[in-house]
PDB file as gemmi writes it, atoms N, CA and C in Angstrom:
CRYST1    1.000    1.000    1.000  90.00  90.00  90.00 P 1                      
ATOM      1  N   UNK A   1      92.216 124.045  88.697  1.00  0.00           N  
ATOM      2  CA  UNK A   1      92.423 124.079  87.262  1.00  0.00           C  
ATOM      3  C   UNK A   1      92.321 122.695  86.653  1.00  0.00           C  
ATOM      4  N   UNK A   2      92.791 121.685  87.337  1.00  0.00           N  
ATOM      5  CA  UNK A   2      92.727 120.322  86.800  1.00  0.00           C  
ATOM      6  C   UNK A   2      91.281 119.922  86.552  1.00  0.00           C  
ATOM      7  N   UNK A   3      90.370 120.366  87.384  1.00  0.00           N  
ATOM      8  CA  UNK A   3      88.954 120.039  87.204  1.00  0.00           C  
ATOM      9  C   UNK A   3      88.419 120.608  85.896  1.00  0.00           C  
ATOM     10  N   UNK A   4      88.957 121.710  85.441  1.00  0.00           N  
ATOM     11  CA  UNK A   4      88.497 122.336  84.203  1.00  0.00           C  
ATOM     12  C   UNK A   4      88.998 121.616  82.964  1.00  0.00           C  
ATOM     13  N   UNK A   5      90.177 121.071  82.990  1.00  0.00           N  
ATOM     14  CA  UNK A   5      90.759 120.456  81.800  1.00  0.00           C  
ATOM     15  C   UNK A   5      90.667 118.937  81.800  1.00  0.00           C  
ATOM     16  N   UNK A   6      90.164 118.329  82.864  1.00  0.00           N  
ATOM     17  CA  UNK A   6      90.026 116.879  82.908  1.00  0.00           C  
ATOM     18  C   UNK A   6      91.363 116.186  82.831  1.00  0.00           C  
ATOM     19  N   UNK A   7      91.511 115.215  81.901  1.00  0.00           N  
ATOM     20  CA  UNK A   7      92.747 114.454  81.800  1.00  0.00           C  
ATOM     21  C   UNK A   7      93.641 114.953  80.668  1.00  0.00           C  
ATOM     22  N   UNK A   8      93.433 116.170  80.219  1.00  0.00           N  
ATOM     23  CA  UNK A   8      94.293 116.730  79.189  1.00  0.00           C  
ATOM     24  C   UNK A   8      95.695 116.937  79.746  1.00  0.00           C  
ATOM     25  N   UNK A   9      96.624 117.195  78.855  1.00  0.00           N  
ATOM     26  CA  UNK A   9      97.998 117.436  79.290  1.00  0.00           C  
ATOM     27  C   UNK A   9      98.099 118.698  80.125  1.00  0.00           C  
ATOM     28  N   UNK A  10      98.803 118.594  81.233  1.00  0.00           N  
ATOM     29  CA  UNK A  10      99.046 119.733  82.108  1.00  0.00           C  
ATOM     30  C   UNK A  10     100.550 119.814  82.299  1.00  0.00           C  
ATOM     31  N   UNK A  11     101.151 120.840  81.772  1.00  0.00           N  
ATOM     32  CA  UNK A  11     102.599 120.985  81.884  1.00  0.00           C  
ATOM     33  C   UNK A  11     103.350 119.917  81.102  1.00  0.00           C  
ATOM     34  N   UNK A  12     102.778 119.449  79.980  1.00  0.00           N  
ATOM     35  CA  UNK A  12     103.454 118.471  79.130  1.00  0.00           C  
ATOM     36  C   UNK A  12     103.216 117.020  79.514  1.00  0.00           C  
ATOM     37  N   UNK A  13     102.450 116.755  80.566  1.00  0.00           N  
ATOM     38  CA  UNK A  13     102.141 115.368  80.938  1.00  0.00           C  
ATOM     39  C   UNK A  13     100.736 115.305  81.519  1.00  0.00           C  
ATOM     40  N   UNK A  14     100.253 114.089  81.665  1.00  0.00           N  
ATOM     41  CA  UNK A  14      98.927 113.872  82.229  1.00  0.00           C  
ATOM     42  C   UNK A  14      98.866 114.352  83.668  1.00  0.00           C  
ATOM     43  N   UNK A  15      97.704 114.778  84.118  1.00  0.00           N  
ATOM     44  CA  UNK A  15      97.539 115.175  85.515  1.00  0.00           C  
ATOM     45  C   UNK A  15      97.837 113.972  86.405  1.00  0.00           C  
ATOM     46  N   UNK A  16      98.552 114.203  87.480  1.00  0.00           N  
ATOM     47  CA  UNK A  16      98.919 113.107  88.386  1.00  0.00           C  
ATOM     48  C   UNK A  16      97.682 112.524  89.064  1.00  0.00           C  
ATOM     49  N   UNK A  17      97.762 111.241  89.420  1.00  0.00           N  
ATOM     50  CA  UNK A  17      96.662 110.597  90.126  1.00  0.00           C  
ATOM     51  C   UNK A  17      96.582 111.159  91.535  1.00  0.00           C  
ATOM     52  N   UNK A  18      95.558 111.938  91.787  1.00  0.00           N  
ATOM     53  CA  UNK A  18      95.367 112.524  93.106  1.00  0.00           C  
ATOM     54  C   UNK A  18      94.481 111.661  93.995  1.00  0.00           C  
ATOM     55  N   UNK A  19      93.821 110.688  93.382  1.00  0.00           N  
ATOM     56  CA  UNK A  19      92.954 109.773  94.102  1.00  0.00           C  
ATOM     57  C   UNK A  19      93.450 108.355  93.830  1.00  0.00           C  
ATOM     58  N   UNK A  20      92.893 107.367  94.464  1.00  0.00           N  
ATOM     59  CA  UNK A  20      93.348 105.982  94.282  1.00  0.00           C  
ATOM     60  C   UNK A  20      93.051 105.531  92.852  1.00  0.00           C  
ATOM     61  N   UNK A  21      94.092 105.307  92.053  1.00  0.00           N  
ATOM     62  CA  UNK A  21      94.022 104.798  90.677  1.00  0.00           C  
ATOM     63  C   UNK A  21      93.280 105.701  89.698  1.00  0.00           C  
ATOM     64  N   UNK A  22      93.126 106.983  89.993  1.00  0.00           N  
ATOM     65  CA  UNK A  22      92.468 107.904  89.066  1.00  0.00           C  
ATOM     66  C   UNK A  22      92.917 109.329  89.353  1.00  0.00           C  
ATOM     67  N   UNK A  23      92.843 110.188  88.333  1.00  0.00           N  
ATOM     68  CA  UNK A  23      93.280 111.572  88.538  1.00  0.00           C  
ATOM     69  C   UNK A  23      92.204 112.413  89.219  1.00  0.00           C  
ATOM     70  N   UNK A  24      90.946 112.131  88.929  1.00  0.00           N  
ATOM     71  CA  UNK A  24      89.820 112.812  89.568  1.00  0.00           C  
ATOM     72  C   UNK A  24      88.754 111.774  89.914  1.00  0.00           C  
ATOM     73  N   UNK A  25      87.918 112.023  90.899  1.00  0.00           N  
ATOM     74  CA  UNK A  25      86.981 111.002  91.357  1.00  0.00           C  
ATOM     75  C   UNK A  25      85.929 110.565  90.345  1.00  0.00           C  
ATOM     76  N   UNK A  26      85.627 111.381  89.323  1.00  0.00           N  
ATOM     77  CA  UNK A  26      84.584 110.988  88.377  1.00  0.00           C  
ATOM     78  C   UNK A  26      85.106 110.174  87.193  1.00  0.00           C  
ATOM     79  N   UNK A  27      86.414 109.880  87.121  1.00  0.00           N  
ATOM     80  CA  UNK A  27      86.954 108.997  86.093  1.00  0.00           C  
ATOM     81  C   UNK A  27      87.005 107.567  86.612  1.00  0.00           C  
ATOM     82  N   UNK A  28      86.896 106.586  85.691  1.00  0.00           N  
ATOM     83  CA  UNK A  28      87.000 105.185  86.091  1.00  0.00           C  
ATOM     84  C   UNK A  28      88.393 104.885  86.601  1.00  0.00           C  
ATOM     85  N   UNK A  29      88.521 103.889  87.456  1.00  0.00           N  
ATOM     86  CA  UNK A  29      89.824 103.515  88.003  1.00  0.00           C  
ATOM     87  C   UNK A  29      90.760 103.077  86.881  1.00  0.00           C  
ATOM     88  N   UNK A  30      92.014 103.512  86.970  1.00  0.00           N  
ATOM     89  CA  UNK A  30      93.091 103.191  86.032  1.00  0.00           C  
ATOM     90  C   UNK A  30      92.798 103.608  84.592  1.00  0.00           C  
ATOM     91  N   UNK A  31      91.891 104.544  84.375  1.00  0.00           N  
ATOM     92  CA  UNK A  31      91.580 105.031  83.031  1.00  0.00           C  
ATOM     93  C   UNK A  31      92.738 105.893  82.530  1.00  0.00           C  
ATOM     94  N   UNK A  32      93.235 105.615  81.352  1.00  0.00           N  
ATOM     95  CA  UNK A  32      94.326 106.390  80.759  1.00  0.00           C  
ATOM     96  C   UNK A  32      93.857 107.150  79.519  1.00  0.00           C  
ATOM     97  N   UNK A  33      92.573 107.034  79.169  1.00  0.00           N  
ATOM     98  CA  UNK A  33      92.048 107.700  77.984  1.00  0.00           C  
ATOM     99  C   UNK A  33      91.664 109.144  78.308  1.00  0.00           C  
ATOM    100  N   UNK A  34      91.643 110.026  77.319  1.00  0.00           N  
ATOM    101  CA  UNK A  34      91.303 111.425  77.569  1.00  0.00           C  
ATOM    102  C   UNK A  34      89.805 111.678  77.730  1.00  0.00           C  
ATOM    103  N   UNK A  35      88.968 110.672  77.579  1.00  0.00           N  
ATOM    104  CA  UNK A  35      87.506 110.840  77.701  1.00  0.00           C  
ATOM    105  C   UNK A  35      87.073 111.009  79.123  1.00  0.00           C  
TER     106      UNK A  35                                                      
END                                                                             
């Protein structure tokens, strides 16, 4: 499900970082923006 919503709020907060410094592998490291 996290793959479908990207970095949108999940359960009232951002998706946890599941990879090193990022929530999913296709986001830049330490990115906190919703893009």
